[in-house]
Coordinates of N, CA and C in Angstrom, one line a residue:
M1 N 107.9 81.6 77.6 CA 109.2 82.7 78.6 C 108.6 84.4 78.8
K2 N 108.0 85.0 79.4 CA 107.7 85.9 78.9 C 108.6 87.0 79.5
K3 N 109.3 87.8 78.6 CA 110.0 88.6 78.2 C 111.4 88.4 79.9
P4 N 111.8 87.6 79.9 CA 113.2 87.4 80.7 C 114.1 88.3 80.5
G5 N 115.2 88.7 81.5 CA 115.5 89.4 81.9 C 117.2 88.6 81.8
V6 N 118.4 89.2 82.0 CA 119.4 89.3 81.6 C 119.5 87.9 82.8
R7 N 119.2 88.1 84.8 CA 119.4 87.3 85.7 C 118.2 85.7 85.1
D8 N 117.4 86.4 84.9 CA 116.5 85.0 84.6 C 117.3 84.0 83.5
I9 N 118.1 84.7 82.2 CA 118.5 83.8 81.7 C 119.7 82.8 82.5
I10 N 119.8 83.9 83.2 CA 121.3 83.1 83.6 C 120.9 81.9 84.5
E11 N 120.3 82.1 85.6 CA 119.1 81.1 86.2 C 119.2 80.0 85.5
S12 N 118.5 80.1 84.5 CA 118.0 78.9 84.2 C 119.2 78.4 83.2
L13 N 120.5 79.2 83.2 CA 121.2 78.1 82.4 C 123.1 77.5 83.4
N14 N 122.2 78.1 84.9 CA 122.8 77.9 85.8 C 122.2 76.5 86.3
K15 N 121.1 77.0 86.2 CA 120.9 75.1 86.6 C 121.1 73.9 85.8
R16 N 121.0 74.5 84.4 CA 121.6 73.6 83.9 C 123.1 73.2 83.7
A17 N 123.9 73.8 84.4 CA 125.7 74.2 84.7 C 125.9 72.0 85.1
N18 N 126.5 72.3 84.5 CA 127.3 70.8 84.7 C 129.2 71.2 84.4
P19 N 129.6 70.4 85.9 CA 131.0 71.0 85.5 C 131.7 70.2 84.6
R20 N 131.7 68.7 84.8 CA 132.0 67.4 84.1 C 131.9 68.4 82.2
N21 N 130.7 68.9 81.5 CA 130.8 69.0 81.0 C 131.7 70.1 79.8
V22 N 132.5 70.8 81.5 CA 133.6 72.4 80.9 C 135.0 71.7 80.5
E23 N 134.9 70.5 80.7 CA 136.6 69.4 81.3 C 136.1 68.6 79.9
G24 N 135.2 68.7 79.3 CA 134.7 68.0 77.8 C 135.1 68.5 77.1
M25 N 134.2 69.9 77.1 CA 134.5 71.1 76.3 C 135.9 71.4 76.1
A26 N 137.1 71.7 77.1 CA 137.8 71.6 77.1 C 139.2 70.7 76.1
R27 N 138.0 69.2 75.8 CA 139.1 68.3 75.9 C 138.6 68.8 73.7
Y28 N 137.9 69.4 73.3 CA 138.1 69.3 71.9 C 137.9 71.1 72.2
G29 N 138.9 71.6 72.3 CA 139.3 73.4 72.1 C 138.3 74.3 72.2
I30 N 137.0 74.2 73.1 CA 136.1 74.7 73.5 C 136.3 75.4 75.6
T31 N 137.6 76.6 75.0 CA 137.8 76.9 77.2 C 137.4 78.3 77.0
S32 N 136.7 78.7 78.3 CA 136.9 79.5 78.2 C 136.7 80.1 80.3
A33 N 136.7 81.7 80.4 CA 137.4 81.7 81.6 C 135.6 81.9 82.2
K34 N 134.4 81.3 82.3 CA 133.2 81.5 82.4 C 132.7 80.7 81.3
A35 N 132.3 79.3 81.8 CA 131.6 79.0 81.2 C 131.0 77.9 82.4
L36 N 129.8 76.9 82.0 CA 128.9 76.7 82.6 C 128.8 74.7 82.4
G37 N 129.3 74.9 81.8 CA 129.4 73.4 81.1 C 127.6 73.4 80.1
V38 N 126.6 74.1 79.6 CA 125.3 73.9 79.9 C 124.8 72.9 78.7
P39 N 124.4 72.3 77.8 CA 124.4 71.1 77.0 C 123.6 72.1 75.8
A40 N 124.3 71.9 74.8 CA 123.6 72.6 73.1 C 122.5 72.8 73.2
P41 N 122.2 71.5 73.0 CA 120.4 70.8 72.6 C 119.3 71.9 73.9
F42 N 120.1 72.4 75.2 CA 119.4 73.2 76.2 C 118.9 74.4 75.4
I43 N 120.7 75.2 75.3 CA 120.8 76.6 74.9 C 120.2 76.7 73.4
R44 N 119.7 76.0 72.9 CA 119.3 76.7 71.6 C 117.8 76.4 72.3
E45 N 116.7 75.4 72.0 CA 115.8 75.6 72.8 C 115.3 76.8 73.8
L46 N 116.6 77.3 74.8 CA 115.9 78.5 75.6 C 116.7 79.6 74.1
G47 N 117.0 79.9 73.4 CA 116.9 80.7 71.5 C 115.3 80.6 71.5
K48 N 115.1 79.4 71.4 CA 113.7 79.8 70.4 C 113.2 80.1 71.0
K49 N 112.3 79.8 72.4 CA 111.9 80.0 73.8 C 111.5 82.2 73.8
I50 N 112.5 82.3 73.9 CA 113.1 83.6 74.0 C 113.0 84.5 72.7
G51 N 112.9 84.2 71.8 CA 112.7 84.8 70.3 C 113.9 86.4 70.0
R52 N 113.3 86.8 69.0 CA 114.1 88.2 69.1 C 114.0 89.2 69.7
N53 N 115.1 89.2 70.8 CA 115.6 90.5 71.5 C 116.8 90.7 71.7
H54 N 116.7 91.7 70.2 CA 118.5 91.9 70.7 C 119.1 93.5 72.0
R55 N 118.1 94.1 72.5 CA 118.5 94.7 74.5 C 118.6 93.5 75.0
L56 N 118.0 92.4 75.2 CA 118.5 91.0 75.7 C 120.1 90.5 75.4
A57 N 120.4 90.4 74.6 CA 121.6 90.3 74.1 C 122.8 91.0 74.1
L58 N 122.2 91.9 73.8 CA 123.2 92.7 74.1 C 123.9 92.9 75.8
D59 N 122.8 92.9 76.6 CA 123.5 92.2 78.0 C 123.6 90.6 78.4
L60 N 123.2 89.9 77.8 CA 123.7 88.5 77.7 C 125.0 88.8 77.4
W61 N 125.4 89.1 76.2 CA 126.7 89.3 76.0 C 127.4 90.1 77.3
T62 N 127.2 91.1 77.5 CA 128.6 91.5 78.3 C 128.8 91.1 79.7
T63 N 127.9 89.7 80.3 CA 128.0 88.5 80.8 C 129.6 88.1 81.0
G64 N 130.3 87.8 79.3 CA 131.2 86.5 79.8 C 131.6 85.5 79.6
I65 N 129.8 85.0 80.1 CA 130.1 83.3 80.1 C 129.5 83.4 78.7
L66 N 130.4 81.7 78.4 CA 130.0 81.2 77.2 C 129.2 81.3 76.2
E67 N 127.6 80.4 77.7 CA 126.8 80.3 77.3 C 125.4 81.1 76.7
A68 N 126.1 82.1 78.0 CA 125.0 83.9 78.2 C 125.3 84.0 76.7
R69 N 126.8 83.9 75.7 CA 126.9 84.5 74.3 C 126.7 83.7 73.5
A70 N 126.2 82.7 74.0 CA 125.8 82.1 73.0 C 124.4 82.2 72.7
V71 N 123.8 81.7 73.6 CA 122.2 82.6 73.4 C 122.2 83.7 72.7
A72 N 122.8 84.7 73.3 CA 123.1 86.1 72.2 C 122.7 86.2 71.0
A73 N 123.6 85.1 70.9 CA 123.9 85.1 69.1 C 122.8 84.6 68.8
L74 N 121.6 83.4 69.4 CA 120.0 83.6 68.6 C 119.9 84.0 69.0
I75 N 119.8 85.4 69.9 CA 118.3 85.8 70.1 C 118.6 87.7 69.1
A76 N 120.0 87.9 68.6 CA 120.2 89.1 68.4 C 119.5 89.3 66.9
D77 N 118.8 90.3 67.3 CA 118.9 91.0 65.7 C 119.5 91.4 64.9
P78 N 119.8 90.4 63.3 CA 120.4 91.1 62.9 C 120.7 92.6 62.0
S79 N 119.6 93.2 61.9 CA 119.0 94.3 61.2 C 119.4 95.3 62.1
K80 N 119.3 94.5 63.3 CA 120.1 96.3 64.5 C 121.8 95.9 64.5
V81 N 122.3 95.0 64.7 CA 123.8 94.7 63.9 C 124.3 95.9 63.8
T82 N 125.7 97.1 63.8 CA 126.2 97.4 63.6 C 127.1 96.8 63.3
K83 N 128.0 97.5 62.7 CA 129.6 97.3 62.3 C 130.8 97.3 63.4
S84 N 129.9 98.5 64.4 CA 130.8 99.1 65.6 C 130.7 97.7 66.4
L85 N 129.1 96.7 66.6 CA 129.2 95.9 67.5 C 129.7 94.7 67.4
M86 N 130.1 94.4 65.8 CA 131.1 93.1 65.5 C 131.7 93.3 65.9
N87 N 132.5 94.7 65.3 CA 134.3 94.5 65.5 C 134.4 94.5 67.1
S88 N 133.2 94.9 68.2 CA 133.0 95.0 69.1 C 133.4 93.2 70.1
W89 N 132.2 92.8 69.7 CA 132.1 91.1 69.8 C 133.4 90.2 69.1
V90 N 133.6 90.7 68.5 CA 135.0 90.0 67.2 C 136.1 90.1 69.0
K91 N 136.5 91.1 69.1 CA 137.3 91.2 69.7 C 137.7 90.0 71.3
D92 N 136.3 89.8 71.9 CA 135.9 89.2 72.9 C 135.8 87.5 72.5
F93 N 136.2 87.4 71.2 CA 136.3 85.6 71.3 C 137.5 85.2 71.8
D94 N 137.0 83.9 72.2 CA 138.0 83.5 72.8 C 138.1 81.8 72.6
N95 N 137.1 81.5 71.8 CA 137.4 79.8 71.9 C 136.2 79.8 70.3
W96 N 135.9 78.7 69.6 CA 136.1 78.4 68.3 C 134.9 78.2 68.4
A97 N 133.5 78.1 69.6 CA 132.7 77.5 69.4 C 131.5 79.6 70.0
V98 N 131.9 79.9 70.9 CA 131.9 81.6 70.8 C 131.7 82.1 70.0
C99 N 132.8 82.1 68.7 CA 133.0 82.6 67.3 C 132.4 82.0 66.4
D100 N 132.1 80.6 66.0 CA 131.1 79.7 65.0 C 129.8 80.7 65.4
G101 N 129.3 80.8 66.4 CA 128.3 80.3 66.8 C 127.7 82.3 66.1
A102 N 128.4 83.0 66.9 CA 128.7 84.9 66.5 C 128.7 85.1 64.7
C103 N 129.3 83.8 64.4 CA 129.7 84.0 62.6 C 128.8 83.6 61.4
S104 N 128.5 82.5 62.8 CA 127.7 81.3 61.3 C 125.9 81.5 62.0
I105 N 125.7 82.2 62.2 CA 124.2 82.2 63.7 C 123.4 83.6 62.8
L106 N 125.5 84.7 63.5 CA 124.0 85.9 63.6 C 124.8 86.8 61.8
F107 N 126.3 87.1 62.6 CA 127.2 88.0 61.3 C 126.9 87.9 59.9
D108 N 126.4 87.1 59.8 CA 126.6 86.4 58.6 C 125.1 86.0 57.3
K109 N 124.2 87.4 58.6 CA 123.0 87.8 57.9 C 122.7 89.5 58.1
T110 N 123.8 89.8 58.4 CA 124.1 90.9 58.5 C 124.7 91.8 57.1
R111 N 123.9 93.5 57.1 CA 124.8 93.8 55.8 C 125.7 93.9 55.7
Y112 N 126.5 93.4 56.8 CA 128.1 94.3 56.6 C 129.1 92.3 56.5
A113 N 128.2 91.6 56.8 CA 129.1 90.2 56.5 C 130.3 90.0 55.8
E114 N 129.6 90.8 53.8 CA 131.1 90.6 52.9 C 132.0 91.6 53.3
D115 N 131.8 92.5 53.6 CA 133.4 93.5 53.8 C 133.6 93.1 55.1
V116 N 133.0 92.8 56.3 CA 134.2 92.7 57.1 C 135.0 91.1 57.7
A117 N 133.5 90.0 56.9 CA 134.9 88.8 55.8 C 135.9 89.3 55.5
L118 N 136.0 90.0 54.4 CA 137.2 90.0 53.9 C 138.6 91.1 54.3
K119 N 138.1 91.5 55.6 CA 139.1 92.3 56.9 C 139.0 91.9 57.5
W120 N 138.2 90.5 58.4 CA 139.2 89.8 59.3 C 139.8 89.4 59.2
T121 N 139.7 88.4 57.3 CA 141.3 87.7 57.1 C 142.3 88.3 57.4
T122 N 141.8 89.0 57.1 CA 143.7 90.1 56.7 C 144.4 89.9 58.1
R123 N 143.3 90.0 60.0 CA 144.0 90.2 60.6 C 144.6 89.0 61.7
K124 N 145.7 89.3 62.3 CA 146.7 88.7 63.2 C 146.2 87.6 63.9
E125 N 145.1 88.3 64.5 CA 144.4 87.5 66.5 C 143.4 86.0 65.4
E126 N 144.1 85.3 65.6 CA 143.4 84.0 65.1 C 142.2 83.8 65.1
Y127 N 141.3 84.3 66.3 CA 140.1 83.8 65.9 C 139.3 85.3 65.0
V128 N 139.7 86.1 65.5 CA 139.8 87.7 64.2 C 139.1 86.6 63.0
K129 N 140.8 86.1 62.2 CA 141.2 85.9 61.3 C 140.4 84.1 61.3
R130 N 140.0 83.9 62.0 CA 139.3 82.5 61.9 C 137.6 83.4 61.6
A131 N 137.7 83.5 62.1 CA 136.0 84.8 62.3 C 135.5 85.3 60.2
G132 N 136.8 85.7 59.8 CA 136.6 85.8 58.7 C 135.9 84.9 58.2
F133 N 136.9 84.1 58.2 CA 136.5 82.9 57.0 C 135.0 82.1 57.2
V134 N 134.3 81.8 58.9 CA 133.2 80.9 59.4 C 132.4 81.9 57.9
I135 N 132.7 83.8 58.4 CA 131.5 84.4 58.3 C 131.2 84.1 56.5
M136 N 132.7 83.6 55.7 CA 132.0 82.8 54.3 C 131.3 81.8 54.0
A137 N 132.1 80.9 54.9 CA 131.3 79.7 55.6 C 129.8 79.8 55.4
G138 N 129.2 80.6 56.2 CA 127.6 81.0 56.7 C 127.4 82.1 54.9
L139 N 128.1 82.9 54.6 CA 126.9 82.6 53.9 C 126.9 81.8 52.8
A140 N 127.8 81.0 52.7 CA 127.8 80.0 51.2 C 126.3 79.6 51.3
V141 N 126.2 78.7 52.7 CA 124.9 77.4 53.2 C 124.3 78.5 53.3
H142 N 123.9 79.8 53.9 CA 122.7 80.2 54.2 C 121.9 81.6 53.1
D143 N 122.8 82.1 52.2 CA 122.4 83.5 51.6 C 122.0 82.9 50.0
K144 N 121.2 82.3 49.4 CA 120.4 81.1 48.9 C 120.3 82.4 47.2
Q145 N 120.5 83.8 47.3 CA 120.1 84.4 46.5 C 121.6 84.5 46.4
A146 N 122.7 84.9 46.8 CA 124.2 85.5 46.5 C 124.4 85.7 45.1
P147 N 125.2 86.1 44.4 CA 125.6 85.9 43.1 C 126.7 85.1 43.4
D148 N 127.2 84.2 42.1 CA 128.3 83.4 41.7 C 129.5 84.5 42.0
S149 N 129.1 85.8 41.8 CA 130.8 86.9 42.2 C 131.2 87.0 43.6
E150 N 130.2 86.9 44.5 CA 130.5 87.6 46.3 C 131.0 86.1 46.5
F151 N 131.5 84.8 46.0 CA 132.2 83.5 45.8 C 133.1 83.0 45.5
L152 N 133.4 84.0 44.1 CA 134.8 83.5 43.3 C 135.4 84.7 44.0
K153 N 135.0 86.2 44.7 CA 136.1 86.7 45.7 C 136.8 86.8 46.3
F154 N 135.7 85.1 47.1 CA 136.7 85.0 48.2 C 137.4 84.0 48.3
L155 N 138.0 82.9 46.6 CA 138.6 81.8 46.8 C 140.0 83.0 46.6
P156 N 140.9 83.7 46.2 CA 142.0 84.2 46.1 C 142.1 84.1 47.5
V157 N 141.6 84.9 48.5 CA 141.1 85.3 49.9 C 141.7 84.1 50.7
I158 N 140.8 82.4 50.3 CA 141.3 81.2 50.7 C 142.6 81.0 50.9
K159 N 142.8 81.2 49.3 CA 143.6 80.7 48.8 C 145.2 81.4 49.9
R160 N 144.8 82.4 50.5 CA 146.3 83.2 50.7 C 146.1 82.8 51.8
G161 N 145.2 82.8 52.8 CA 145.0 82.4 54.0 C 145.7 80.2 54.0
A162 N 145.7 80.2 53.7 CA 145.8 78.9 53.7 C 147.0 78.3 54.0
V163 N 148.2 79.3 53.8 CA 149.3 78.9 55.4 C 149.6 79.3 56.5
D164 N 148.4 80.0 56.7 CA 148.5 79.9 58.0 C 147.9 77.9 58.9
D165 N 149.2 78.3 59.4 CA 148.8 77.0 60.2 C 148.1 75.9 61.2
R166 N 148.2 77.8 62.2 CA 147.0 78.1 63.5 C 146.3 77.5 63.2
N167 N 145.8 75.7 63.8 CA 145.0 74.5 64.2 C 143.3 75.6 63.4
F168 N 143.1 76.1 64.6 CA 141.5 77.0 64.2 C 140.9 78.1 62.5
V169 N 142.7 78.2 62.2 CA 142.0 78.9 61.4 C 142.1 78.2 59.8
K170 N 143.2 77.3 60.1 CA 143.5 76.4 58.9 C 141.9 76.0 58.8
K171 N 141.5 75.3 59.9 CA 139.6 74.4 60.1 C 139.1 75.2 59.0
A172 N 138.4 76.6 59.8 CA 138.2 77.6 59.2 C 138.6 77.9 57.2
V173 N 139.1 78.1 56.6 CA 140.3 78.1 55.6 C 139.0 76.8 55.0
N174 N 140.0 75.5 55.0 CA 139.5 74.4 54.5 C 137.1 74.7 54.6
W175 N 137.1 75.4 56.4 CA 135.5 75.4 55.8 C 134.9 76.1 54.7
A176 N 135.0 76.7 54.6 CA 135.1 78.2 53.8 C 135.0 77.6 52.5
L177 N 136.0 76.9 52.3 CA 136.5 76.6 50.2 C 135.3 74.9 50.2
R178 N 135.4 74.5 51.3 CA 134.1 73.7 50.7 C 133.0 73.9 51.2
Q179 N 132.1 74.9 51.4 CA 131.0 75.3 51.6 C 130.9 76.0 50.4
I180 N 131.7 76.8 49.9 CA 131.3 77.4 48.4 C 131.8 76.5 47.3
G181 N 132.0 75.9 47.3 CA 132.5 74.2 46.8 C 130.9 74.1 46.5
K182 N 130.4 73.9 47.2 CA 129.4 72.8 47.4 C 128.0 73.4 46.9
R183 N 127.7 74.7 46.7 CA 127.4 76.0 46.3 C 126.1 74.8 44.6
N184 N 127.0 75.0 43.7 CA 127.1 75.2 42.6 C 127.8 73.7 41.9
L185 N 127.7 73.8 40.4 CA 128.5 73.1 39.5 C 129.7 74.4 39.6
K186 N 129.4 76.0 38.4 CA 130.2 76.5 38.5 C 131.7 77.0 39.9
L187 N 131.1 76.8 41.0 CA 131.7 77.5 42.0 C 132.7 76.1 42.4
N188 N 132.1 74.7 42.3 CA 132.4 73.5 42.4 C 133.7 73.6 42.0
A189 N 133.5 73.8 40.2 CA 134.8 74.1 39.5 C 135.7 74.9 40.3
A190 N 134.8 75.7 40.5 CA 136.4 77.5 40.2 C 136.9 76.6 41.7
A191 N 136.4 76.3 42.8 CA 136.7 75.3 44.3 C 137.4 74.7 44.6
I192 N 137.3 73.3 43.4 CA 138.7 72.7 42.9 C 139.9 72.8 42.4
R193 N 139.5 74.0 41.6 CA 140.8 74.6 40.4 C 142.2 74.9 41.7
T194 N 140.6 76.2 42.5 CA 141.5 77.3 43.9 C 142.3 76.1 45.0
A195 N 141.8 74.7 44.8 CA 142.5 73.4 46.2 C 143.3 73.6 45.7
N196 N 142.9 73.2 44.3 CA 144.5 71.8 42.8 C 145.9 73.3 43.2
E197 N 145.7 74.1 43.7 CA 146.4 76.1 43.8 C 147.2 75.4 44.5
I198 N 146.1 75.2 45.9 CA 146.8 75.7 47.2 C 147.4 74.5 47.6
R199 N 147.3 73.3 47.0 CA 147.6 71.5 47.4 C 149.1 72.0 46.9
K200 N 150.0 72.9 45.4 CA 151.3 73.1 45.3 C 151.5 73.5 46.7
M201 N 150.9 74.7 46.8 CA 151.4 75.5 47.8 C 152.7 74.8 48.9
D202 N 153.8 75.5 49.2 CA 155.0 74.8 50.6 C 154.6 75.3 51.4
S203 N 153.5 74.9 51.9 CA 153.4 74.7 53.6 C 151.9 73.7 54.0
R204 N 152.4 72.5 54.9 CA 151.7 71.6 55.5 C 150.6 71.7 55.8
S205 N 149.8 73.1 56.6 CA 148.7 73.4 55.8 C 147.4 73.3 55.1
A206 N 148.6 74.2 54.0 CA 147.7 74.5 52.5 C 147.6 73.2 52.5
R207 N 148.6 71.7 52.1 CA 148.0 70.1 51.3 C 147.4 70.1 52.7
W208 N 147.2 70.1 54.0 CA 146.1 69.4 54.3 C 145.0 70.7 53.8
I209 N 144.9 71.3 54.0 CA 143.6 71.8 53.4 C 142.8 71.6 52.0
A210 N 143.9 71.0 50.9 CA 143.6 70.9 49.6 C 143.1 69.1 49.9
A211 N 143.5 68.6 50.3 CA 143.8 67.4 50.5 C 141.7 67.0 50.8
D212 N 142.1 67.6 51.8 CA 140.5 67.2 52.9 C 139.0 67.7 52.1
A213 N 139.7 69.3 51.4 CA 138.6 69.5 50.5 C 138.8 69.2 49.4
L214 N 139.5 68.8 48.2 CA 139.4 68.2 47.6 C 138.6 66.5 47.5
R215 N 139.0 66.5 48.7 CA 137.9 64.6 48.9 C 136.4 64.9 48.6
E216 N 136.6 66.0 49.1 CA 134.9 66.0 49.4 C 134.0 66.9 48.6
L217 N 134.9 67.3 47.7 CA 134.5 68.5 46.4 C 134.1 68.0 45.1
K218 N 135.0 66.1 45.1 CA 135.1 65.6 44.0 C 133.9 64.0 44.4
S219 N 133.7 64.2 45.2 CA 132.8 62.8 45.8 C 131.7 62.9 45.2
A220 N 131.4 61.8 45.4 CA 129.9 61.4 44.5 C 128.5 61.7 45.2
G221 N 128.4 62.2 46.8 CA 127.6 62.6 47.3 C 127.3 64.3 46.5
V222 N 128.3 64.5 46.4 CA 127.8 65.9 46.0 C 128.1 66.1 44.6
R223 N 128.3 65.5 43.6 CA 128.6 65.1 42.5 C 126.6 65.0 42.1
N224 N 125.8 63.7 43.2 CA 125.0 63.8 42.8 C 124.1 64.1 43.1
R225 N 124.2 65.3 44.5 CA 123.2 66.4 44.6 C 123.2 67.5 44.1
F226 N 124.5 67.6 42.8 CA 123.8 69.1 41.6 C 122.8 68.5 40.6
L227 N 123.8 66.8 40.5 CA 122.5 66.1 39.4 C 121.4 66.2 39.7
K228 N 120.6 66.0 40.7 CA 119.6 65.6 41.5 C 118.9 67.3 41.8
K229 N 119.6 68.1 42.4 CA 119.4 69.6 42.0 C 118.9 69.5 40.4
A230 N 119.4 69.6 39.8 CA 120.0 69.8 38.1 C 118.5 69.6 37.8
N231 N 117.4 68.1 37.9 CA 117.1 67.8 37.8 C 115.5 67.6 37.9
R232 N 115.7 68.2 39.2 CA 113.9 69.3 40.1 C 114.5 69.9 39.2
K233 N 115.4 71.2 38.6 CA 114.8 72.6 37.7 C 114.9 72.0 36.6
S234 N 114.8 70.9 36.3 CA 114.2 70.3 34.7 C 113.0 70.3 34.4
T235 N 112.2 69.6 35.7 CA 111.3 68.9 36.0 C 110.0 69.8 35.8
H236 N 110.6 71.1 36.1 CA 109.6 72.3 36.5 C 109.3 73.5 35.9

């Protein structure tokens, strides 16, 4: 695809539009005023074909179309993303899919990720607050060079957010806690301590978050992965 414009992208998306998929998305909590029902694999492939194109990403976002915004998150340049842009886009989040795409594909790779995540977790809007925790989860997965101290400072924030019983917030809080606890043994122990503290809180959402996180963080699968990683280091 050579230097595609907004019209080209929207035309490609419209060709793959499927109203039945829109209904299916709604059952999973993905609702939007402008959704086409385009399959996710097609969107990812389209993003790969386009490659980095920040100007196009900005234009696609303004269309308000769910799938166009998904493409925008894939092709935007993290080095060109400003804090102003992040604060503008987050206001447009109207479902968890767009929120998670922008935050775990793009925002977590910007220089403002940590600062924005900490601020957004204090906000009251459901998807803005979710976005803060999704960025934390994204950093835990993608930022391999970040020091443990960066994630240790997130744990009190996660504990504070655990009492929010809104579905899309509590799931993001849980996600961030689990991903931090899967980075290494030190953070695993810290995340387990935090989960045990959360479990004692007088909140149904906190108890769910703690139980679900502890199930994974104490699992044999996670422990075995740490052991394999340690063995690989010892042989080099």
